[in-house]
Coordinates of C-alpha atoms and ligand atoms in Angstrom, one line a residue:
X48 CA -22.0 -22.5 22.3
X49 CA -23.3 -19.9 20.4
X50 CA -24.6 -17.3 23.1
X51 CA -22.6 -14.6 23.6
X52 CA -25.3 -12.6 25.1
X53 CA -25.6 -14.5 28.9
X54 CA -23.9 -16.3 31.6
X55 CA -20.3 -15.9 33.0
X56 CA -19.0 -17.0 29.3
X57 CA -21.0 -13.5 27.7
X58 CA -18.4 -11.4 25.9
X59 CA -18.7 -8.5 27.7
X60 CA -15.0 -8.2 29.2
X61 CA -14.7 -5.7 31.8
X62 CA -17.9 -4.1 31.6
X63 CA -19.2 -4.6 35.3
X64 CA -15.9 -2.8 36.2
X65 CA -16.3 -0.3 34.1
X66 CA -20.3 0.0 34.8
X67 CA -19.6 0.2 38.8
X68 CA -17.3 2.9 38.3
X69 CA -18.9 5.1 36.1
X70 CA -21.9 4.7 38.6
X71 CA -19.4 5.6 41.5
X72 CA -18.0 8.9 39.7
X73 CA -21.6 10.3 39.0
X74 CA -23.0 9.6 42.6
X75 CA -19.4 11.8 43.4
X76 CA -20.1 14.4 41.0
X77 CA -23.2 15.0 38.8
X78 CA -22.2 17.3 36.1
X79 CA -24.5 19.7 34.6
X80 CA -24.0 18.6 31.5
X81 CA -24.3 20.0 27.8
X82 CA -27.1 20.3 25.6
X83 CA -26.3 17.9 22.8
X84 CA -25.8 19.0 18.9
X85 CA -28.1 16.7 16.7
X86 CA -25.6 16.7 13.7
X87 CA -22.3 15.9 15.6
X88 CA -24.5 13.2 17.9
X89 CA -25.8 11.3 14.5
X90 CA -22.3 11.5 12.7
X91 CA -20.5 9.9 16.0
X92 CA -22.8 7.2 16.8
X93 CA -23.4 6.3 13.0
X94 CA -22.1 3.2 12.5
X95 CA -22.6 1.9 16.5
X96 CA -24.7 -0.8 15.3
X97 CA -23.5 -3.4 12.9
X98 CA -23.6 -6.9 12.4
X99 CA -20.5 -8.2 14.2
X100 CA -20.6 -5.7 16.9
X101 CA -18.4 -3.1 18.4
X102 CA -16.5 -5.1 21.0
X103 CA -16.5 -3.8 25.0
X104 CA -14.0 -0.9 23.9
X105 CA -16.0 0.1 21.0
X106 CA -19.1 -0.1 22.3
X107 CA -18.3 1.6 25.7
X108 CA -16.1 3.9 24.3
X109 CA -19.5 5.7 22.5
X110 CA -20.9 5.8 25.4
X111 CA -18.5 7.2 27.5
X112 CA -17.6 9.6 25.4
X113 CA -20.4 10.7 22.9
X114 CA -23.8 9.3 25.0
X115 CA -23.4 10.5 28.4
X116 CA -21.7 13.8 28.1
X117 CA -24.0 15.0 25.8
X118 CA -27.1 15.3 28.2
X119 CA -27.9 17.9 30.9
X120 CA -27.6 16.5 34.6
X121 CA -31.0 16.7 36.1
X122 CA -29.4 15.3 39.0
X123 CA -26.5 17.9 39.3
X124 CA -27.1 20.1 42.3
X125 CA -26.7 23.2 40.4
X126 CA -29.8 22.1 38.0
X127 CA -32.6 24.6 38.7
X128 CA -35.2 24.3 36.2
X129 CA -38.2 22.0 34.8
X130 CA -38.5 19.5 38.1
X131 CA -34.9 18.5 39.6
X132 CA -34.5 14.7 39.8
X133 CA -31.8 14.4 42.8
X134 CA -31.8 10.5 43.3
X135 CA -30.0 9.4 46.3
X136 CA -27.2 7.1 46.3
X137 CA -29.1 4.4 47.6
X138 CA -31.8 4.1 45.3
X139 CA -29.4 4.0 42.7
X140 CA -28.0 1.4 43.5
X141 CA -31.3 -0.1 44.3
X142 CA -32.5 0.6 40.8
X143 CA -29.3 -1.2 39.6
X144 CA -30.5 -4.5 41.1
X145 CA -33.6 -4.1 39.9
X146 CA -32.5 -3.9 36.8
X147 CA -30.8 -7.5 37.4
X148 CA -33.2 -8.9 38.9
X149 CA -36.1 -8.1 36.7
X150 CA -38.9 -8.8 39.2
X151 CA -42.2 -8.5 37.7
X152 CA -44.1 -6.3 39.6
X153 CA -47.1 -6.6 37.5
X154 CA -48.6 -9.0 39.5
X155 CA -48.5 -11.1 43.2
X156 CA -48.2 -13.9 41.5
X157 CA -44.7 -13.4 39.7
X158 CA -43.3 -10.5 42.3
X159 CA -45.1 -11.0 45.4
X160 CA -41.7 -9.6 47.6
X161 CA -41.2 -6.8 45.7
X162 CA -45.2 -6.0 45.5
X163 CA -45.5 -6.1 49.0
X164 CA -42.0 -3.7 49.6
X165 CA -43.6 -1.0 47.1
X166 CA -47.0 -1.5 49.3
X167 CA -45.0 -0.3 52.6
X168 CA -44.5 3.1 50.7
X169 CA -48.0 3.5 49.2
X170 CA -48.9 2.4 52.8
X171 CA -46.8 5.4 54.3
X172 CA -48.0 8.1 51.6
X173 CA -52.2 6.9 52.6
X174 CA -51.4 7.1 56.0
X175 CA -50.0 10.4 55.8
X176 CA -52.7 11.4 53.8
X177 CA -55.2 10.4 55.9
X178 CA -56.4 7.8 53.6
X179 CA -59.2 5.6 55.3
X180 CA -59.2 2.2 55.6
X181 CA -59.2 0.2 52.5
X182 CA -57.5 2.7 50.6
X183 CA -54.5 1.3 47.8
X184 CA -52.1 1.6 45.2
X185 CA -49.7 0.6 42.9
X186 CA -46.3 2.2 41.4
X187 CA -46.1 2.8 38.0
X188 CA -43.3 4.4 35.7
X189 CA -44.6 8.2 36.0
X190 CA -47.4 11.3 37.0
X191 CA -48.3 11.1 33.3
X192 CA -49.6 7.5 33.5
X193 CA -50.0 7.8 36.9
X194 CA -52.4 11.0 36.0
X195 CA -53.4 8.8 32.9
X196 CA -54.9 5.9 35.1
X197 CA -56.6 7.4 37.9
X198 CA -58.3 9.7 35.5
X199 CA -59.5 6.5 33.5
X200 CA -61.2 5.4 36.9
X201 CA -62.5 8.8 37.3
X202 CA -64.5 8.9 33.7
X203 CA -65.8 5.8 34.6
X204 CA -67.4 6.5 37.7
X205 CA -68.8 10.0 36.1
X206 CA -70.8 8.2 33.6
X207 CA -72.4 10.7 31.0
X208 CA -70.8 13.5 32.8
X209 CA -67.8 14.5 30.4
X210 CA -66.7 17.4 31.4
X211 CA -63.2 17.8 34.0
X212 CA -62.8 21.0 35.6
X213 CA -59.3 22.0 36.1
X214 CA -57.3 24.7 36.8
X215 CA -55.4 26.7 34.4
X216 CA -52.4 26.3 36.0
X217 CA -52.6 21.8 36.1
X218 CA -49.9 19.9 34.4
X219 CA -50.0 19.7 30.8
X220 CA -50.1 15.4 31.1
X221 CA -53.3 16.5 33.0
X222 CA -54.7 17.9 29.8
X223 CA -53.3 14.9 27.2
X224 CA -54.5 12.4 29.6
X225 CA -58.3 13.8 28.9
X226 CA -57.5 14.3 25.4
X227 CA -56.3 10.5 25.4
X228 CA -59.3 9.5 27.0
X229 CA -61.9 11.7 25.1
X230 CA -63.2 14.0 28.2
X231 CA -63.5 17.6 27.6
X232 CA -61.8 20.3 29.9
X233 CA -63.6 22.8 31.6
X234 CA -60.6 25.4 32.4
X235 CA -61.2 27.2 35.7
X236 CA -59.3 30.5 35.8
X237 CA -57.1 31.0 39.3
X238 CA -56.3 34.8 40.6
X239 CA -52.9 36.0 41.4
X240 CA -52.2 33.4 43.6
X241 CA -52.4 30.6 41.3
X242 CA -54.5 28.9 43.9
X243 CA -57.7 26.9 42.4
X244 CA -60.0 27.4 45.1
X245 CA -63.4 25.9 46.4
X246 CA -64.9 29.3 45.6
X247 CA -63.2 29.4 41.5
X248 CA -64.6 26.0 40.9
X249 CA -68.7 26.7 42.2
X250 CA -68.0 30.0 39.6
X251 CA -66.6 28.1 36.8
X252 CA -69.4 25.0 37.7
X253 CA -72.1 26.9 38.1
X254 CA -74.9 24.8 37.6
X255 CA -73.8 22.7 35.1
X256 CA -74.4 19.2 35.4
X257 CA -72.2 17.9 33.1
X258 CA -68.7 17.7 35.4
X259 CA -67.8 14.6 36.9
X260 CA -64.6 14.6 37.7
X261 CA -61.9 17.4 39.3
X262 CA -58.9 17.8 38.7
X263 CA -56.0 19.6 41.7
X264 CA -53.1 20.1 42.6
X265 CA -50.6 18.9 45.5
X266 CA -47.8 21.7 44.2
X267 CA -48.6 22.9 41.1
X268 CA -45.0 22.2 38.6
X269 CA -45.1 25.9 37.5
X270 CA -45.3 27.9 41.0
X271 CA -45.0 25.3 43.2
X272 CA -49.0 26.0 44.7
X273 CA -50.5 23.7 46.8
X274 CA -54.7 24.4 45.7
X275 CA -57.4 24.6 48.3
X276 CA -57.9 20.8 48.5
X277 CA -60.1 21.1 51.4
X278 CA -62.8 23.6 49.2
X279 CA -62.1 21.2 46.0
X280 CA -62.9 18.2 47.9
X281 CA -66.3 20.3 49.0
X282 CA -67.6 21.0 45.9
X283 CA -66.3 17.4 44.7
X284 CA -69.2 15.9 47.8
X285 CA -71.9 18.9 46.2
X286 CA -71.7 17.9 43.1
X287 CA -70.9 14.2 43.6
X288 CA -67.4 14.1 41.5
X289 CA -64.3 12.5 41.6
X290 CA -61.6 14.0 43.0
X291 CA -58.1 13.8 41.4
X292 CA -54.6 15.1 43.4
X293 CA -51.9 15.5 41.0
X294 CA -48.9 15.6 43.5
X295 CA -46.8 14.6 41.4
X296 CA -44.4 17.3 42.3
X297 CA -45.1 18.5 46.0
X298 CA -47.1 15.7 47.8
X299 CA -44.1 14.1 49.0
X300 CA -43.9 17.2 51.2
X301 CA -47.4 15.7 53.3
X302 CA -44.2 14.0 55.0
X303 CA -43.2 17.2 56.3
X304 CA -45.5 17.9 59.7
X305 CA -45.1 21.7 59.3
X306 CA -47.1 21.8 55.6
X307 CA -49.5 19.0 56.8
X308 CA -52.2 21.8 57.2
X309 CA -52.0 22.7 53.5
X310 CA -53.1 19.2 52.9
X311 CA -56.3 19.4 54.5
X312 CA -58.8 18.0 52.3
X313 CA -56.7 15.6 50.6
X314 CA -58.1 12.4 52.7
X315 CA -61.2 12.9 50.5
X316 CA -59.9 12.7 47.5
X317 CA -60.8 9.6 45.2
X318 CA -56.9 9.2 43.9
X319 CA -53.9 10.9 44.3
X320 CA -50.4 10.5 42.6
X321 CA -46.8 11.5 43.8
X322 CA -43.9 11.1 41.8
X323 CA -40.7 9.7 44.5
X324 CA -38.6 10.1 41.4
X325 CA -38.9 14.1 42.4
X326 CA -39.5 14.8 45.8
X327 CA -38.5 11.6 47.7
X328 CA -35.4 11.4 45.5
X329 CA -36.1 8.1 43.5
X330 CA -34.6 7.4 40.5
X331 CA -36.5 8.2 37.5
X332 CA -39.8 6.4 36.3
X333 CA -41.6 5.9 39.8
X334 CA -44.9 7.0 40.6
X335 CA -46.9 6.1 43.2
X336 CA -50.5 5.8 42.7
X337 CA -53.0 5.9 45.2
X338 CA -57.2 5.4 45.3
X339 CA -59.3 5.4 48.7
X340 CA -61.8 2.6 47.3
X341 CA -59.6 0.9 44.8
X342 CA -62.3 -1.8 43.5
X343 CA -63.5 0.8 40.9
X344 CA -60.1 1.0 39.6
X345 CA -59.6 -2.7 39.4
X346 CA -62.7 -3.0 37.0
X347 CA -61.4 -0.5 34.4
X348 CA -58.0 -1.6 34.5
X349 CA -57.8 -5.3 35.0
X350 CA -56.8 -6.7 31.4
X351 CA -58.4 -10.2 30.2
X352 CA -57.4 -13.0 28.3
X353 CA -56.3 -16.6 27.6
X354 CA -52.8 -16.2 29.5
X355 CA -53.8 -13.7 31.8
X356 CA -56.3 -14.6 33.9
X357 CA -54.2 -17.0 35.7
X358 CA -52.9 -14.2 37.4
X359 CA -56.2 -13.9 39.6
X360 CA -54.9 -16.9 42.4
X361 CA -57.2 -15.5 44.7
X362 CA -60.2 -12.6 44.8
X363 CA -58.1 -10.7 47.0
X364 CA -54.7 -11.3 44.9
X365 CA -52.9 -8.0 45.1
X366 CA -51.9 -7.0 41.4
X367 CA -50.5 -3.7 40.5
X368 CA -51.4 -4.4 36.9
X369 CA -54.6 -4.1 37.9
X370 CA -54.9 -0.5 39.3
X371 CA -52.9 1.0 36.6
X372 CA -52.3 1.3 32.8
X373 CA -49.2 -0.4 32.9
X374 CA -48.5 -4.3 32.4
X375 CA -44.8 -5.7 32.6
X376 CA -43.5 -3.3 34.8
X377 CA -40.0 -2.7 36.4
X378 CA -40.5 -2.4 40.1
X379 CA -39.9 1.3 40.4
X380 CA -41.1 1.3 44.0
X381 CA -38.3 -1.1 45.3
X382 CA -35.6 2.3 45.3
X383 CA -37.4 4.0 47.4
X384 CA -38.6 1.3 49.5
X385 CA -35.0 0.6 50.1
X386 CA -34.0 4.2 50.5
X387 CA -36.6 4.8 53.6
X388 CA -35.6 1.7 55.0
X389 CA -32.2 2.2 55.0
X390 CA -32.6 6.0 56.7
X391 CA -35.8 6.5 57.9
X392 CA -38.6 8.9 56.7
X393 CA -36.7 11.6 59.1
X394 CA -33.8 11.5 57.2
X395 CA -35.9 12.1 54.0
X396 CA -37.7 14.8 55.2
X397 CA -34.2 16.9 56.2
X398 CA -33.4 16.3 52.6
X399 CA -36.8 18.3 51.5
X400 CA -36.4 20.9 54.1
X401 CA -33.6 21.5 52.0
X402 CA -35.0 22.5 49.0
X403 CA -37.6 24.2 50.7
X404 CA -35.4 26.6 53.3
X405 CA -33.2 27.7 49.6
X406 CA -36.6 28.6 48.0
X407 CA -37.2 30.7 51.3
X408 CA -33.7 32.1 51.0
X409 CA -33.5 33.4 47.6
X410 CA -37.1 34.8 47.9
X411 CA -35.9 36.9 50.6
X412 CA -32.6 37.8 48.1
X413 CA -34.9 39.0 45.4
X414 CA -37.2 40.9 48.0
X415 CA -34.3 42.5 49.2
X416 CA -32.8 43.7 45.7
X417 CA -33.7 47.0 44.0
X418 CA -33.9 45.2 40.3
X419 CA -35.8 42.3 40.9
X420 CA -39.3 41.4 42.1
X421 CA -41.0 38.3 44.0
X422 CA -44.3 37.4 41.8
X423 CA -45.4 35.3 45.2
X424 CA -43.5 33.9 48.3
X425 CA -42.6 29.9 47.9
X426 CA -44.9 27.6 49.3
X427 CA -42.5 25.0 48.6
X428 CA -39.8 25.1 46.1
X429 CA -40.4 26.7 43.2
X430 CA -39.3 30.8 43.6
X431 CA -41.2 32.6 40.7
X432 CA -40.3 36.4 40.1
X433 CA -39.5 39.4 38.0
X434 CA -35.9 41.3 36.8
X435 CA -36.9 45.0 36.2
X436 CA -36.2 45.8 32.8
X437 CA -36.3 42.2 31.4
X438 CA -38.3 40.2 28.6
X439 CA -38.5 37.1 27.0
X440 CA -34.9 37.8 25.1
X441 CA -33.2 39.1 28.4
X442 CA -34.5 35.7 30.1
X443 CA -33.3 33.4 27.8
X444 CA -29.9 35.2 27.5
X445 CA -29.8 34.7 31.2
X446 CA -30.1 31.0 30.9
X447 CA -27.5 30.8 28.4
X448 CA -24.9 32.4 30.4
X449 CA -25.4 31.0 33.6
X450 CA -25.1 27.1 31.6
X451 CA -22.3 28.8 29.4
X452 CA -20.5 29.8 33.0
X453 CA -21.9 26.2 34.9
X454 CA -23.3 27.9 37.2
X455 CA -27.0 26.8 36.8
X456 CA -29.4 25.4 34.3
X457 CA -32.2 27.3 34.4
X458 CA -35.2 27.6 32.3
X459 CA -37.4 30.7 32.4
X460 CA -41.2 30.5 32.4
X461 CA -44.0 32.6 32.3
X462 CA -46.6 33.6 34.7
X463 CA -49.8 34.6 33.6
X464 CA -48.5 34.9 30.4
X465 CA -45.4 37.0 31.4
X466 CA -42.4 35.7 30.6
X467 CA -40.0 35.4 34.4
X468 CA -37.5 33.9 36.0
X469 CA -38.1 30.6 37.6
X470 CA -35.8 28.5 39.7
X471 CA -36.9 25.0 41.5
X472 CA -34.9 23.8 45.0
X473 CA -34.7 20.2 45.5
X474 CA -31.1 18.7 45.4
X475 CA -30.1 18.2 49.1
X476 CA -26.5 19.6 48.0
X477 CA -27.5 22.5 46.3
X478 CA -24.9 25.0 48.0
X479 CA -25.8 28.0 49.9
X480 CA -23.4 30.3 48.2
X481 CA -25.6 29.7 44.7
X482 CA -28.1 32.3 45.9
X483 CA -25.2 35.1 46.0
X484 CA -24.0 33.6 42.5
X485 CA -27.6 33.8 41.1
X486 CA -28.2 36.9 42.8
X487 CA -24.7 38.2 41.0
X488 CA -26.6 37.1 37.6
X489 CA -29.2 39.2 37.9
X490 CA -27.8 42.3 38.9
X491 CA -25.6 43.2 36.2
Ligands
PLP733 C1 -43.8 16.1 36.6 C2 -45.3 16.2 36.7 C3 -46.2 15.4 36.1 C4 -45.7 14.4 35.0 O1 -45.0 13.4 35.6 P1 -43.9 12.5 34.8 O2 -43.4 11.6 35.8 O3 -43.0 13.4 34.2 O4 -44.7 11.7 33.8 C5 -47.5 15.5 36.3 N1 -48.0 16.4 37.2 C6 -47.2 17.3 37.8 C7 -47.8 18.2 38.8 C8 -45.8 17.2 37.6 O5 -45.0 18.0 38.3

């Protein structure tokens, strides 16, 4: 037999051994990691791929030791910058299998189980919402294409109108996803608060008829701002435009009865993402995508030909590939799924309290400290804020030292076009004691 690539025969040795206990040591300890040097990482995997192959020790042996060190652990509970991922040990274990299994969650037809698992959570996240009757989704692999796809459904339900408004403090994919689909932005300034507001989009609308779709945020990635989706979704009904959440981010937090009231407003939008690879602790590439009448969506979006249409069995077939950009798809809904089966919503929404009570913590450090300065208290876990004294340079010579002493990675940011400090809370075993530590790093 010539195969060496499948079956029990496949020459791959140990390597299910070795996989399962690599997968074991990171779920025990997620390292922060190092960033990796281009020249050193081309010289050491030069070679890897040849025509014979490497052999199991070969092969593994470049990834053990050149791949995998060489990145920064997004997952590592001292990783405080960007958007966290923190995915919990059962959806990665989850995502393992559906690696193996390979269900294709494009359609009913060919993954009918694990369609209608990744419909229980797009279920939960509408009723939460306060999603009407009727309302659907699909997963796909991330808020950019999520964003990407419900803004396609958008442009075609604002005909002529071309114009987006959205705030200047939306997610950049927000802004490619336009580009992409040749829609121009109408920018609409927010105040001090980072808040786009009912009241900022009338100004910024004024009466132009030329806007058909809005664009807000469910936690905004930069401060971590919930906008005034009640006042959007007003002025969406006045001027008869769709309305886009991007909650990408935050929206998992709608699970959290305390910040429900923020989320007034949402059960009229037209489509709304979340990304359960951040906030509901997924592995990464899930996105959960969500429209109140989805029958718009599956005109722009259903693809056509010779060996496709056999995927319609029925009109009311339910086919992801359908509702989103994506066609072969891994079913990045099934982790999660599995995750909030196993433990309930409850225990998922400790795990975000988490995040959020740290945020709430080290806000009242750096209100409480002579040298430093809160820009605005946390709505949910992103702490924005100000070191007396410091500029771009200082900032980025903070984040040096604190990865160069493991204490954090952090990344500064701007706000309003000053350069701060930012640090996001979201891994359930971020330590308490990392406040005092980050506190430490800013006083001296
Ligand atoms: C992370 C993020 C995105 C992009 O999502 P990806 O999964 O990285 O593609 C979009 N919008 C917001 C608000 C985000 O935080």
């Amino acid at each position: 037999m010539s195969d060496r690539l499948h079956g029990t025969d496949s020459a791959v040795g140990d390597l299910s051994d070795r996989a399962v206990e690599w997968i074991k040591q990171r779920l025990t300890n997620s390292p922060i990691g190092v960033i990796g040097d281009k020249p050193s990482l081309d010289a050491a995997l030069a070679g890897s791929i040849n025509d014979d192959g490497l052999g199991i020790d070969g092969a593994w042996e470049r990834f053990e030791q050149v791949v995998a060190p060489n990145n920064i652990g997004l997952d590592s509970e001292r990783f405080l910058a960007f958007i966290p991922l923190s995915p919990s040990v059962a959806t990665v274990w989850m995502d393992a299998i559906v690696s193996a299994a390979n269900f294709s969650a494009e359609s009913w037809l060919e993954g009918a189980g694990a369609v209608a698992a990744e419909n229980q959570v797009i279920e939960l996240l509408c009723s939460a919402a306060g999603m009407p009757a009727g309302a659907a989704g699909c997963f796909m692999s991330g808020g950019s294409i999520g964003n990407l796809s419900a803004l396609a459904v958008g442009r075609a339900r604002a005909g002529d109108r071309r114009f987006v408004a959205v705030a200047d403090t939306a997610h950049a994919s927000v802004d490619n996803a336009l580009h992409l689909l040749g829609l121009e932005t109408l920018e609409v300034p927010t105040g001090p608060d980072c808040r786009l507001t009912g009241d900022s989009l009338r100004a910024a609308i004024g009466d132009r008829r030329d806007v058909g779709i809005i664009v807000a945020s469910g936690g905004s990635t930069n401060a971590g701002v919930i906008d005034d989706l009640d006042g959007c979704a007003d002025v969406a009904g006045e001027i008869d435009a769709w309305l886009h959440v991007d909650g990408a981010y935050g929206l998992a937090t709608i699970l959290l009865p305390e910040l429900h009231a923020r989320f007034v407003g949402l059960d009229r939008a037209d489509s709304f993402i979340v990304d359960p690879h951040k906030w509901l602790f997924a592995t990464a590439g899930s996105c959960a995508l969500v429209y109140r009448e989805p029958s718009l969506a599956r005109q722009v979006h259903t693809q056509h030909g010779p060996y496709i249409d056999v995927l319609r069995t029925s009109d009311d077939a339910y086919n992801p590939c359908d509702l989103g950009y994506q066609l072969t798809r891994r079913a990045s809904g099934l982790p999660i799924w599995f995750a909030l089966a196993l433990h309930g919503v409850d225990a998922h929404r400790a795990a975000i309290r988490h995040g959020i009570r740290l945020a709430a913590d080290m806000a009242d450090a750096l209100e409480a400290h002579p040298l430093t300065e809160l820009i605005m208290r946390p709505e949910l876990g992103v702490v924005l804020f100000r070191r007396a004294g410091w500029g771009s340079d200082e900032w980025k010579a903070w984040a040096n030292a604190l990865l160069a002493s493991r204490t954090a990675f952090v990344a500064p940011s701007t706000y309003k076009g000053e350069p701060v400090g930012r640090l996001v809370f979201m891994h359930p075993r971020t330590p308490d004691t990392i406040i005092d530590e980050l506190m430490l790093s800013l006083s001296t």
